[in-house]
PDB file of C-alpha atoms in Angstrom:
ATOM      1  CA  UNK A   3       0.000   0.000   0.000  1.00 41.00           C
ATOM      2  CA  UNK A   4       2.777   2.399   0.903  1.00 42.00           C
ATOM      3  CA  UNK A   5       4.687   1.564  -2.319  1.00 41.00           C
ATOM      4  CA  UNK A   6       1.588   2.293  -4.419  1.00 42.00           C
ATOM      5  CA  UNK A   7       1.146   5.678  -2.743  1.00 39.00           C
ATOM      6  CA  UNK A   8       4.771   6.601  -3.462  1.00 43.00           C
ATOM      7  CA  UNK A   9       4.357   5.684  -7.131  1.00 43.00           C
ATOM      8  CA  UNK A  10       1.198   7.752  -7.549  1.00 42.00           C
ATOM      9  CA  UNK A  11       2.936  11.177  -7.928  1.00 42.00           C
ATOM     10  CA  UNK A  12       5.341   9.729 -10.495  1.00 35.00           C
ATOM     11  CA  UNK A  13       2.528   8.220 -12.535  1.00 38.00           C
ATOM     12  CA  UNK A  14       0.629  11.474 -12.343  1.00 42.00           C
ATOM     13  CA  UNK A  15       3.667  13.367 -13.672  1.00 35.00           C
ATOM     14  CA  UNK A  16       4.040  11.126 -16.741  1.00 35.00           C
ATOM     15  CA  UNK A  17       0.278  11.236 -17.360  1.00 37.00           C
ATOM     16  CA  UNK A  18       0.345  15.029 -17.309  1.00 42.00           C
ATOM     17  CA  UNK A  19       3.316  15.071 -19.679  1.00 38.00           C
ATOM     18  CA  UNK A  20       1.519  12.764 -22.103  1.00 40.00           C
ATOM     19  CA  UNK A  21      -1.561  14.979 -22.024  1.00 40.00           C
ATOM     20  CA  UNK A  22       0.605  18.052 -22.734  1.00 41.00           C
ATOM     21  CA  UNK A  23       2.293  16.352 -25.723  1.00 39.00           C
ATOM     22  CA  UNK A  24      -1.076  15.284 -27.086  1.00 44.00           C
ATOM     23  CA  UNK A  25      -2.358  18.840 -26.784  1.00 45.00           C
ATOM     24  CA  UNK A  26       0.710  20.152 -28.616  1.00 44.00           C
ATOM     25  CA  UNK A  27      -0.014  17.966 -31.640  1.00 46.00           C
ATOM     26  CA  UNK A  28       1.427  14.770 -33.113  1.00 50.00           C
ATOM     27  CA  UNK A  29       5.143  14.232 -32.548  1.00 48.00           C
ATOM     28  CA  UNK A  30       5.614  13.164 -36.177  1.00 44.00           C
ATOM     29  CA  UNK A  31       3.719  16.099 -37.684  1.00 63.00           C
ATOM     30  CA  UNK A  32       5.534  17.606 -40.674  1.00 83.00           C
ATOM     31  CA  UNK A  33       4.729  20.836 -42.465  1.00 91.00           C
ATOM     32  CA  UNK A  34       5.370  21.069 -46.209  1.00 95.00           C
ATOM     33  CA  UNK A  35       5.326  23.688 -48.902  1.00 96.00           C
ATOM     34  CA  UNK A  36       6.751  24.686 -52.269  1.00 97.00           C
ATOM     35  CA  UNK A  37       7.501  27.592 -54.548  1.00 98.00           C
ATOM     36  CA  UNK A  38       8.387  28.115 -58.204  1.00 98.00           C
ATOM     37  CA  UNK A  39       9.901  31.086 -59.993  1.00 98.00           C
ATOM     38  CA  UNK A  40      11.047  31.738 -63.574  1.00 98.00           C
ATOM     39  CA  UNK A  41      13.759  34.330 -64.195  1.00 98.00           C
ATOM     40  CA  UNK A  42      14.618  35.820 -67.579  1.00 98.00           C
ATOM     41  CA  UNK A  43      18.306  35.815 -68.631  1.00 98.00           C
ATOM     42  CA  UNK A  44      20.375  36.690 -71.694  1.00 97.00           C
ATOM     43  CA  UNK A  45      23.676  34.968 -72.328  1.00 93.00           C
ATOM     44  CA  UNK A  46      25.787  32.736 -70.029  1.00 97.00           C
ATOM     45  CA  UNK A  47      24.466  32.272 -66.488  1.00 98.00           C
ATOM     46  CA  UNK A  48      26.345  32.171 -63.178  1.00 98.00           C
ATOM     47  CA  UNK A  49      24.281  30.112 -60.701  1.00 98.00           C
ATOM     48  CA  UNK A  50      24.937  29.652 -56.991  1.00 98.00           C
ATOM     49  CA  UNK A  51      22.714  27.362 -54.878  1.00 98.00           C
ATOM     50  CA  UNK A  52      22.885  26.665 -51.152  1.00 97.00           C
ATOM     51  CA  UNK A  53      20.860  24.141 -49.142  1.00 96.00           C
ATOM     52  CA  UNK A  54      21.566  23.309 -45.523  1.00 92.00           C
ATOM     53  CA  UNK A  55      19.560  20.099 -45.813  1.00 93.00           C
ATOM     54  CA  UNK A  56      18.059  19.011 -49.104  1.00 96.00           C
ATOM     55  CA  UNK A  57      18.900  17.770 -52.579  1.00 98.00           C
ATOM     56  CA  UNK A  58      19.908  19.927 -55.546  1.00 98.00           C
ATOM     57  CA  UNK A  59      19.185  19.066 -59.178  1.00 98.00           C
ATOM     58  CA  UNK A  60      20.286  21.226 -62.125  1.00 98.00           C
ATOM     59  CA  UNK A  61      19.308  20.349 -65.706  1.00 98.00           C
ATOM     60  CA  UNK A  62      19.732  22.146 -69.057  1.00 98.00           C
ATOM     61  CA  UNK A  63      16.753  23.889 -70.612  1.00 98.00           C
ATOM     62  CA  UNK A  64      15.788  26.993 -72.646  1.00 97.00           C
ATOM     63  CA  UNK A  65      18.534  29.553 -73.329  1.00 97.00           C
ATOM     64  CA  UNK A  66      16.537  32.579 -72.121  1.00 97.00           C
ATOM     65  CA  UNK A  67      15.326  31.551 -68.664  1.00 98.00           C
ATOM     66  CA  UNK A  68      16.094  29.936 -65.320  1.00 98.00           C
ATOM     67  CA  UNK A  69      13.254  28.043 -63.652  1.00 98.00           C
ATOM     68  CA  UNK A  70      13.541  27.320 -59.932  1.00 98.00           C
ATOM     69  CA  UNK A  71      11.244  24.785 -58.280  1.00 98.00           C
ATOM     70  CA  UNK A  72      11.578  24.042 -54.557  1.00 98.00           C
ATOM     71  CA  UNK A  73      10.106  21.555 -52.063  1.00 98.00           C
ATOM     72  CA  UNK A  74      10.047  22.728 -48.446  1.00 97.00           C
ATOM     73  CA  UNK A  75       9.733  20.450 -45.424  1.00 94.00           C
ATOM     74  CA  UNK A  76       9.986  20.913 -41.693  1.00 91.00           C
ATOM     75  CA  UNK A  77      11.572  18.388 -39.369  1.00 81.00           C
ATOM     76  CA  UNK A  78       9.445  15.779 -37.587  1.00 68.00           C
ATOM     77  CA  UNK A  79       9.644  17.327 -34.129  1.00 59.00           C
ATOM     78  CA  UNK A  80       6.810  18.641 -31.984  1.00 49.00           C
ATOM     79  CA  UNK A  81       9.064  21.451 -30.758  1.00 51.00           C
ATOM     80  CA  UNK A  82       9.507  22.852 -34.296  1.00 51.00           C
ATOM     81  CA  UNK A  83       7.270  25.701 -33.232  1.00 60.00           C
ATOM     82  CA  UNK A  84       5.523  27.669 -35.949  1.00 87.00           C
ATOM     83  CA  UNK A  85       7.051  25.684 -38.818  1.00 90.00           C
ATOM     84  CA  UNK A  86       3.951  25.962 -40.994  1.00 91.00           C
ATOM     85  CA  UNK A  87       3.883  29.754 -40.604  1.00 93.00           C
ATOM     86  CA  UNK A  88       7.571  30.019 -41.451  1.00 92.00           C
ATOM     87  CA  UNK A  89       7.124  27.831 -44.538  1.00 94.00           C
ATOM     88  CA  UNK A  90       4.322  30.104 -45.738  1.00 95.00           C
ATOM     89  CA  UNK A  91       6.668  33.065 -45.302  1.00 95.00           C
ATOM     90  CA  UNK A  92       9.379  31.314 -47.356  1.00 95.00           C
ATOM     91  CA  UNK A  93       6.821  30.609 -50.074  1.00 96.00           C
ATOM     92  CA  UNK A  94       5.903  34.301 -50.203  1.00 96.00           C
ATOM     93  CA  UNK A  95       9.531  35.487 -50.180  1.00 95.00           C
ATOM     94  CA  UNK A  96      11.750  32.680 -51.497  1.00 96.00           C
ATOM     95  CA  UNK A  97      15.536  32.991 -51.068  1.00 97.00           C
ATOM     96  CA  UNK A  98      16.259  33.999 -54.675  1.00 98.00           C
ATOM     97  CA  UNK A  99      18.448  36.888 -55.804  1.00 97.00           C
ATOM     98  CA  UNK A 100      19.119  37.999 -59.373  1.00 98.00           C
ATOM     99  CA  UNK A 101      21.601  40.518 -60.687  1.00 98.00           C
ATOM    100  CA  UNK A 102      21.598  40.325 -64.474  1.00 97.00           C
ATOM    101  CA  UNK A 103      22.717  36.791 -65.350  1.00 98.00           C
ATOM    102  CA  UNK A 104      24.048  36.109 -61.854  1.00 98.00           C
ATOM    103  CA  UNK A 105      21.540  34.177 -59.734  1.00 98.00           C
ATOM    104  CA  UNK A 106      21.834  33.170 -56.090  1.00 98.00           C
ATOM    105  CA  UNK A 107      19.425  30.673 -54.532  1.00 98.00           C
ATOM    106  CA  UNK A 108      19.117  29.515 -50.927  1.00 96.00           C
ATOM    107  CA  UNK A 109      21.124  32.199 -49.147  1.00 94.00           C
ATOM    108  CA  UNK A 110      19.510  32.615 -45.726  1.00 86.00           C
ATOM    109  CA  UNK A 111      19.187  36.204 -44.559  1.00 84.00           C
ATOM    110  CA  UNK A 112      17.203  35.186 -41.445  1.00 88.00           C
ATOM    111  CA  UNK A 113      18.481  31.935 -39.891  1.00 85.00           C
ATOM    112  CA  UNK A 114      15.554  31.677 -37.475  1.00 89.00           C
ATOM    113  CA  UNK A 115      13.172  31.538 -40.440  1.00 92.00           C
ATOM    114  CA  UNK A 116      14.888  28.411 -41.823  1.00 90.00           C
ATOM    115  CA  UNK A 117      15.458  26.627 -38.496  1.00 89.00           C
ATOM    116  CA  UNK A 118      14.699  22.881 -38.768  1.00 89.00           C
ATOM    117  CA  UNK A 119      13.527  23.319 -42.369  1.00 93.00           C
ATOM    118  CA  UNK A 120      14.982  21.611 -45.442  1.00 94.00           C
ATOM    119  CA  UNK A 121      14.616  22.819 -49.026  1.00 97.00           C
ATOM    120  CA  UNK A 122      15.290  20.679 -52.096  1.00 98.00           C
ATOM    121  CA  UNK A 123      15.825  22.507 -55.395  1.00 98.00           C
ATOM    122  CA  UNK A 124      15.129  21.514 -58.995  1.00 98.00           C
ATOM    123  CA  UNK A 125      16.569  24.151 -61.337  1.00 98.00           C
ATOM    124  CA  UNK A 126      16.451  24.336 -65.132  1.00 98.00           C
ATOM    125  CA  UNK A 127      19.153  26.519 -66.685  1.00 98.00           C
ATOM    126  CA  UNK A 128      20.600  27.376 -70.124  1.00 98.00           C
ATOM    127  CA  UNK A 129      23.353  24.984 -71.175  1.00 98.00           C
ATOM    128  CA  UNK A 130      25.857  27.848 -70.978  1.00 98.00           C
ATOM    129  CA  UNK A 131      25.767  27.966 -67.187  1.00 98.00           C
ATOM    130  CA  UNK A 132      28.435  27.868 -64.488  1.00 98.00           C
ATOM    131  CA  UNK A 133      27.161  26.090 -61.361  1.00 98.00           C
ATOM    132  CA  UNK A 134      28.202  26.314 -57.722  1.00 98.00           C
ATOM    133  CA  UNK A 135      25.808  23.970 -55.850  1.00 98.00           C
ATOM    134  CA  UNK A 136      26.403  23.197 -52.166  1.00 97.00           C
ATOM    135  CA  UNK A 137      24.371  21.230 -49.632  1.00 97.00           C
ATOM    136  CA  UNK A 138      25.112  20.226 -46.060  1.00 95.00           C
ATOM    137  CA  UNK A 139      23.134  17.000 -46.361  1.00 96.00           C
ATOM    138  CA  UNK A 140      21.638  15.812 -49.629  1.00 96.00           C
ATOM    139  CA  UNK A 141      22.391  14.625 -53.153  1.00 98.00           C
ATOM    140  CA  UNK A 142      23.606  16.884 -55.946  1.00 98.00           C
ATOM    141  CA  UNK A 143      22.746  16.074 -59.577  1.00 98.00           C
ATOM    142  CA  UNK A 144      23.946  18.308 -62.429  1.00 98.00           C
ATOM    143  CA  UNK A 145      23.203  17.567 -66.079  1.00 98.00           C
ATOM    144  CA  UNK A 146      25.145  18.256 -69.288  1.00 98.00           C
ATOM    145  CA  UNK A 147      26.388  21.865 -69.245  1.00 98.00           C
ATOM    146  CA  UNK A 148      28.988  23.996 -71.008  1.00 97.00           C
ATOM    147  CA  UNK A 149      30.305  25.746 -67.885  1.00 96.00           C
ATOM    148  CA  UNK A 150      32.349  24.768 -64.846  1.00 98.00           C
ATOM    149  CA  UNK A 151      30.694  22.914 -61.950  1.00 98.00           C
ATOM    150  CA  UNK A 152      31.533  23.000 -58.242  1.00 98.00           C
ATOM    151  CA  UNK A 153      29.434  20.625 -56.127  1.00 98.00           C
ATOM    152  CA  UNK A 154      30.352  19.993 -52.479  1.00 96.00           C
ATOM    153  CA  UNK A 155      28.055  17.947 -50.202  1.00 96.00           C
ATOM    154  CA  UNK A 156      28.599  17.261 -46.529  1.00 96.00           C
ATOM    155  CA  UNK A 157      26.730  13.970 -46.866  1.00 96.00           C
ATOM    156  CA  UNK A 158      25.178  12.783 -50.109  1.00 97.00           C
ATOM    157  CA  UNK A 159      25.918  11.391 -53.553  1.00 98.00           C
ATOM    158  CA  UNK A 160      27.073  13.604 -56.423  1.00 98.00           C
ATOM    159  CA  UNK A 161      26.312  13.006 -60.108  1.00 98.00           C
ATOM    160  CA  UNK A 162      27.656  15.301 -62.839  1.00 98.00           C
ATOM    161  CA  UNK A 163      26.885  14.902 -66.534  1.00 98.00           C
ATOM    162  CA  UNK A 164      29.088  15.795 -69.493  1.00 98.00           C
ATOM    163  CA  UNK A 165      30.536  19.193 -68.634  1.00 97.00           C
ATOM    164  CA  UNK A 166      32.678  21.305 -70.962  1.00 96.00           C
ATOM    165  CA  UNK A 167      34.500  22.987 -68.067  1.00 96.00           C
ATOM    166  CA  UNK A 168      36.330  21.744 -64.962  1.00 98.00           C
ATOM    167  CA  UNK A 169      34.517  19.921 -62.139  1.00 98.00           C
ATOM    168  CA  UNK A 170      35.096  20.026 -58.391  1.00 98.00           C
ATOM    169  CA  UNK A 171      33.031  17.393 -56.537  1.00 98.00           C
ATOM    170  CA  UNK A 172      33.507  16.588 -52.839  1.00 98.00           C
ATOM    171  CA  UNK A 173      31.397  14.669 -50.338  1.00 98.00           C
ATOM    172  CA  UNK A 174      31.944  13.444 -46.806  1.00 97.00           C
ATOM    173  CA  UNK A 175      29.795  10.366 -47.386  1.00 97.00           C
ATOM    174  CA  UNK A 176      28.450   9.232 -50.737  1.00 97.00           C
ATOM    175  CA  UNK A 177      29.415   8.181 -54.252  1.00 98.00           C
ATOM    176  CA  UNK A 178      30.701  10.532 -56.952  1.00 98.00           C
ATOM    177  CA  UNK A 179      29.918   9.948 -60.649  1.00 98.00           C
ATOM    178  CA  UNK A 180      31.241  12.342 -63.303  1.00 98.00           C
ATOM    179  CA  UNK A 181      30.528  11.596 -66.967  1.00 98.00           C
ATOM    180  CA  UNK A 182      32.742  14.185 -68.643  1.00 98.00           C
ATOM    181  CA  UNK A 183      34.866  17.199 -67.707  1.00 98.00           C
ATOM    182  CA  UNK A 184      37.827  19.333 -68.717  1.00 97.00           C
ATOM    183  CA  UNK A 185      39.747  18.752 -65.487  1.00 98.00           C
ATOM    184  CA  UNK A 186      38.540  17.084 -62.294  1.00 98.00           C
ATOM    185  CA  UNK A 187      39.005  17.323 -58.546  1.00 98.00           C
ATOM    186  CA  UNK A 188      36.956  14.654 -56.738  1.00 98.00           C
ATOM    187  CA  UNK A 189      37.148  13.668 -53.074  1.00 98.00           C
ATOM    188  CA  UNK A 190      34.915  11.232 -51.171  1.00 98.00           C
ATOM    189  CA  UNK A 191      35.400  10.597 -47.472  1.00 97.00           C
ATOM    190  CA  UNK A 192      33.396   7.400 -47.730  1.00 97.00           C
ATOM    191  CA  UNK A 193      32.149   6.292 -51.132  1.00 97.00           C
ATOM    192  CA  UNK A 194      33.230   5.280 -54.607  1.00 98.00           C
ATOM    193  CA  UNK A 195      34.401   7.612 -57.374  1.00 98.00           C
ATOM    194  CA  UNK A 196      33.701   6.968 -61.056  1.00 98.00           C
ATOM    195  CA  UNK A 197      34.842   9.430 -63.703  1.00 98.00           C
ATOM    196  CA  UNK A 198      34.657   8.854 -67.458  1.00 98.00           C
ATOM    197  CA  UNK A 199      35.632  11.043 -70.399  1.00 97.00           C
ATOM    198  CA  UNK A 200      37.895  13.262 -68.281  1.00 98.00           C
ATOM    199  CA  UNK A 201      40.486  15.452 -70.013  1.00 97.00           C
ATOM    200  CA  UNK A 202      43.204  17.562 -68.423  1.00 97.00           C
ATOM    201  CA  UNK A 203      44.540  17.264 -64.885  1.00 97.00           C
ATOM    202  CA  UNK A 204      42.781  14.865 -62.494  1.00 98.00           C
ATOM    203  CA  UNK A 205      42.840  14.571 -58.714  1.00 98.00           C
ATOM    204  CA  UNK A 206      40.595  11.846 -57.256  1.00 98.00           C
ATOM    205  CA  UNK A 207      40.787  10.479 -53.697  1.00 98.00           C
ATOM    206  CA  UNK A 208      38.455   8.199 -51.728  1.00 98.00           C
ATOM    207  CA  UNK A 209      38.840   7.434 -48.040  1.00 97.00           C
ATOM    208  CA  UNK A 210      36.814   4.245 -48.407  1.00 96.00           C
ATOM    209  CA  UNK A 211      35.633   3.038 -51.795  1.00 97.00           C
ATOM    210  CA  UNK A 212      36.731   2.019 -55.265  1.00 98.00           C
ATOM    211  CA  UNK A 213      38.016   4.640 -57.700  1.00 98.00           C
ATOM    212  CA  UNK A 214      37.808   4.429 -61.499  1.00 98.00           C
ATOM    213  CA  UNK A 215      39.018   7.132 -63.877  1.00 98.00           C
ATOM    214  CA  UNK A 216      38.783   6.823 -67.676  1.00 98.00           C
ATOM    215  CA  UNK A 217      41.031   9.587 -68.994  1.00 98.00           C
ATOM    216  CA  UNK A 218      41.147  11.102 -72.494  1.00 96.00           C
ATOM    217  CA  UNK A 219      43.816  13.382 -73.970  1.00 90.00           C
ATOM    218  CA  UNK A 220      46.863  14.755 -72.187  1.00 94.00           C
ATOM    219  CA  UNK A 221      47.048  15.505 -68.483  1.00 95.00           C
ATOM    220  CA  UNK A 222      48.625  14.480 -65.182  1.00 97.00           C
ATOM    221  CA  UNK A 223      46.756  12.298 -62.669  1.00 98.00           C
ATOM    222  CA  UNK A 224      46.806  11.889 -58.890  1.00 98.00           C
ATOM    223  CA  UNK A 225      44.403   9.072 -57.951  1.00 98.00           C
ATOM    224  CA  UNK A 226      44.153   7.079 -54.726  1.00 98.00           C
ATOM    225  CA  UNK A 227      41.939   5.088 -52.379  1.00 98.00           C
ATOM    226  CA  UNK A 228      42.622   4.342 -48.721  1.00 97.00           C
ATOM    227  CA  UNK A 229      40.428   1.250 -48.965  1.00 96.00           C
ATOM    228  CA  UNK A 230      39.324   0.075 -52.395  1.00 97.00           C
ATOM    229  CA  UNK A 231      40.431  -0.984 -55.866  1.00 98.00           C
ATOM    230  CA  UNK A 232      41.832   1.721 -58.167  1.00 98.00           C
ATOM    231  CA  UNK A 233      41.490   1.569 -61.969  1.00 98.00           C
ATOM    232  CA  UNK A 234      42.853   4.259 -64.291  1.00 98.00           C
ATOM    233  CA  UNK A 235      42.805   4.083 -68.105  1.00 98.00           C
ATOM    234  CA  UNK A 236      43.897   6.360 -70.939  1.00 98.00           C
ATOM    235  CA  UNK A 237      46.857   8.001 -69.181  1.00 97.00           C
ATOM    236  CA  UNK A 238      49.030  10.235 -71.358  1.00 97.00           C
ATOM    237  CA  UNK A 239      51.170  12.147 -68.898  1.00 96.00           C
ATOM    238  CA  UNK A 240      52.556  11.855 -65.389  1.00 98.00           C
ATOM    239  CA  UNK A 241      50.665   9.723 -62.860  1.00 98.00           C
ATOM    240  CA  UNK A 242      50.665   9.043 -59.135  1.00 98.00           C
ATOM    241  CA  UNK A 243      48.267   6.204 -58.355  1.00 98.00           C
ATOM    242  CA  UNK A 244      47.892   4.208 -55.156  1.00 98.00           C
ATOM    243  CA  UNK A 245      45.681   2.037 -52.973  1.00 97.00           C
ATOM    244  CA  UNK A 246      46.345   1.381 -49.300  1.00 96.00           C
ATOM    245  CA  UNK A 247      44.071  -1.643 -49.307  1.00 95.00           C
ATOM    246  CA  UNK A 248      43.173  -2.962 -52.758  1.00 96.00           C
ATOM    247  CA  UNK A 249      44.609  -3.701 -56.169  1.00 97.00           C
ATOM    248  CA  UNK A 250      45.664  -1.201 -58.820  1.00 98.00           C
ATOM    249  CA  UNK A 251      45.016  -1.465 -62.597  1.00 98.00           C
ATOM    250  CA  UNK A 252      46.635   1.139 -64.858  1.00 98.00           C
ATOM    251  CA  UNK A 253      46.564   1.564 -68.643  1.00 98.00           C
ATOM    252  CA  UNK A 254      48.212   4.273 -70.681  1.00 98.00           C
ATOM    253  CA  UNK A 255      51.391   5.849 -72.051  1.00 97.00           C
ATOM    254  CA  UNK A 256      54.035   7.052 -69.574  1.00 96.00           C
ATOM    255  CA  UNK A 257      54.840  10.413 -71.192  1.00 95.00           C
ATOM    256  CA  UNK A 258      55.745  11.619 -67.694  1.00 97.00           C
ATOM    257  CA  UNK A 259      56.955   9.861 -64.529  1.00 98.00           C
ATOM    258  CA  UNK A 260      54.661   7.238 -62.985  1.00 98.00           C
ATOM    259  CA  UNK A 261      54.516   6.276 -59.314  1.00 98.00           C
ATOM    260  CA  UNK A 262      52.199   3.262 -58.848  1.00 98.00           C
ATOM    261  CA  UNK A 263      51.726   1.718 -55.387  1.00 97.00           C
ATOM    262  CA  UNK A 264      49.598  -0.816 -53.546  1.00 97.00           C
ATOM    263  CA  UNK A 265      50.085  -1.582 -49.861  1.00 95.00           C
ATOM    264  CA  UNK A 266      47.888  -4.663 -50.047  1.00 94.00           C
ATOM    265  CA  UNK A 267      46.968  -5.938 -53.505  1.00 95.00           C
ATOM    266  CA  UNK A 268      48.336  -6.760 -56.932  1.00 97.00           C
ATOM    267  CA  UNK A 269      49.367  -4.194 -59.557  1.00 98.00           C
ATOM    268  CA  UNK A 270      48.679  -4.555 -63.289  1.00 98.00           C
ATOM    269  CA  UNK A 271      50.115  -2.115 -65.854  1.00 98.00           C
ATOM    270  CA  UNK A 272      49.210  -2.072 -69.554  1.00 98.00           C
ATOM    271  CA  UNK A 273      51.626   0.003 -71.646  1.00 97.00           C
ATOM    272  CA  UNK A 274      51.779   0.360 -75.475  1.00 97.00           C
ATOM    273  CA  UNK A 275      54.301  -1.914 -77.189  1.00 96.00           C
ATOM    274  CA  UNK A 276      56.218   1.089 -78.581  1.00 96.00           C
ATOM    275  CA  UNK A 277      56.476   3.073 -75.312  1.00 97.00           C
ATOM    276  CA  UNK A 278      59.993   3.725 -73.947  1.00 97.00           C
ATOM    277  CA  UNK A 279      60.405   4.046 -70.166  1.00 97.00           C
ATOM    278  CA  UNK A 280      62.699   3.419 -67.212  1.00 97.00           C
ATOM    279  CA  UNK A 281      61.342   0.612 -65.022  1.00 96.00           C
ATOM    280  CA  UNK A 282      61.814   0.113 -61.296  1.00 96.00           C
ATOM    281  CA  UNK A 283      59.403  -2.572 -60.007  1.00 96.00           C
ATOM    282  CA  UNK A 284      59.550  -4.012 -56.488  1.00 95.00           C
ATOM    283  CA  UNK A 285      57.248  -6.581 -54.849  1.00 95.00           C
ATOM    284  CA  UNK A 286      57.809  -7.352 -51.171  1.00 92.00           C
ATOM    285  CA  UNK A 287      55.587 -10.433 -51.337  1.00 89.00           C
ATOM    286  CA  UNK A 288      54.789 -11.738 -54.810  1.00 88.00           C
ATOM    287  CA  UNK A 289      56.354 -12.172 -58.225  1.00 92.00           C
ATOM    288  CA  UNK A 290      57.000  -9.716 -61.066  1.00 95.00           C
ATOM    289  CA  UNK A 291      56.029 -10.513 -64.659  1.00 95.00           C
ATOM    290  CA  UNK A 292      57.186  -8.132 -67.437  1.00 95.00           C
ATOM    291  CA  UNK A 293      56.234  -8.782 -71.075  1.00 95.00           C
ATOM    292  CA  UNK A 294      58.347  -5.849 -72.376  1.00 95.00           C
ATOM    293  CA  UNK A 295      62.065  -6.187 -73.231  1.00 94.00           C
ATOM    294  CA  UNK A 296      64.132  -4.876 -70.315  1.00 93.00           C
ATOM    295  CA  UNK A 297      67.806  -3.926 -70.528  1.00 92.00           C
ATOM    296  CA  UNK A 298      68.944  -4.502 -66.968  1.00 86.00           C
ATOM    297  CA  UNK A 299      70.746  -1.591 -65.344  1.00 77.00           C
ATOM    298  CA  UNK A 300      70.276  -2.675 -61.748  1.00 67.00           C
ATOM    299  CA  UNK A 301      68.824  -5.775 -60.146  1.00 63.00           C
ATOM    300  CA  UNK A 302      66.843  -8.499 -61.851  1.00 71.00           C
ATOM    301  CA  UNK A 303      65.216 -11.145 -59.668  1.00 78.00           C
ATOM    302  CA  UNK A 304      61.803 -12.451 -58.688  1.00 80.00           C
ATOM    303  CA  UNK A 305      60.934  -9.414 -56.552  1.00 87.00           C
ATOM    304  CA  UNK A 306      62.940  -6.575 -58.110  1.00 93.00           C
ATOM    305  CA  UNK A 307      63.271  -5.571 -61.771  1.00 94.00           C
ATOM    306  CA  UNK A 308      65.214  -2.430 -62.668  1.00 94.00           C
ATOM    307  CA  UNK A 309      66.243  -1.396 -66.168  1.00 94.00           C
ATOM    308  CA  UNK A 310      65.443   0.366 -69.423  1.00 95.00           C
ATOM    309  CA  UNK A 311      62.618  -0.497 -71.802  1.00 96.00           C
ATOM    310  CA  UNK A 312      63.306   0.464 -75.453  1.00 95.00           C
ATOM    311  CA  UNK A 313      66.222   2.675 -74.510  1.00 95.00           C
ATOM    312  CA  UNK A 314      64.571   4.290 -71.484  1.00 96.00           C
ATOM    313  CA  UNK A 315      62.346   7.299 -70.939  1.00 97.00           C
ATOM    314  CA  UNK A 316      60.121   8.560 -68.108  1.00 98.00           C
ATOM    315  CA  UNK A 317      60.605   6.671 -64.847  1.00 98.00           C
ATOM    316  CA  UNK A 318      57.924   4.102 -63.994  1.00 98.00           C
ATOM    317  CA  UNK A 319      58.159   3.086 -60.331  1.00 98.00           C
ATOM    318  CA  UNK A 320      55.901   0.245 -59.188  1.00 98.00           C
ATOM    319  CA  UNK A 321      55.600  -0.965 -55.588  1.00 97.00           C
ATOM    320  CA  UNK A 322      53.452  -3.520 -53.792  1.00 96.00           C
ATOM    321  CA  UNK A 323      53.853  -4.737 -50.231  1.00 93.00           C
ATOM    322  CA  UNK A 324      51.515  -7.694 -50.604  1.00 93.00           C
ATOM    323  CA  UNK A 325      50.765  -8.976 -54.098  1.00 94.00           C
ATOM    324  CA  UNK A 326      52.285  -9.490 -57.514  1.00 95.00           C
ATOM    325  CA  UNK A 327      53.158  -7.082 -60.336  1.00 97.00           C
ATOM    326  CA  UNK A 328      52.318  -7.660 -64.006  1.00 97.00           C
ATOM    327  CA  UNK A 329      53.419  -5.275 -66.753  1.00 97.00           C
ATOM    328  CA  UNK A 330      51.926  -5.994 -70.201  1.00 96.00           C
TER     329      UNK A 330
END
């Protein structure tokens, strides 16, 4: 009897709290909204988009306009306050600024207005557009454009179409896919990187994930993965390629020095039959197989081959701590 009496105030407290929550509305309630604007432009466009939490999609369209469509959502928290009222205010006065052909979207002038609210953007632009699209959490998708693209995401995948200019794509967590660019800088903290039809200089690094780069034309490459297989094709220049945990496959012409390394995995190089180079291949654990004629200038044994191929040329250094080396 005494125990029941002591529990009564506690039960009453939780009952009162439950009644208060019920009066405040459903815990999972979510307010939503949207807006759409069309801006007239003439000539090349410079577009900047910011989203603290939400996806960004940019696609090519008519040459004389920029159409901005947005989906607004509040978080699923009962303490979001007047989220519905704030969303209505954003609908009336969307975060869009235009100065000639320069357009800025998503810049927050009043942080309290956007508290616990995410906005996803779908923007149609002329093909001659330079894009700077950034989101703290969400995917970024940019279509085929003639301008440069910069697309950082704190957490989310990034997809870029065939772009005539350079691309910078970085994400803390998510995959990166670039289908064409004149120069590339890609970094993924956790996720794979795939880049095809890339000309010019390339830098691509993944903290955890496979990396594949299909290069065209001349240009130097710096490609690596801390944990994942690395594949690079079409090299015509200098290259520094490595994997801390995974194999490495490389194809191309060493018209500059190559430094190819794998801490744990095999290394395969495919070099044209007429390419001259200086070879220094070392395998700590595994054999070395070279199908090119080597004039020995240093050591030649199962785990170390050093010499000139077709009279020598750019230095090709190959290292693996655990795995074999094959040079075709």
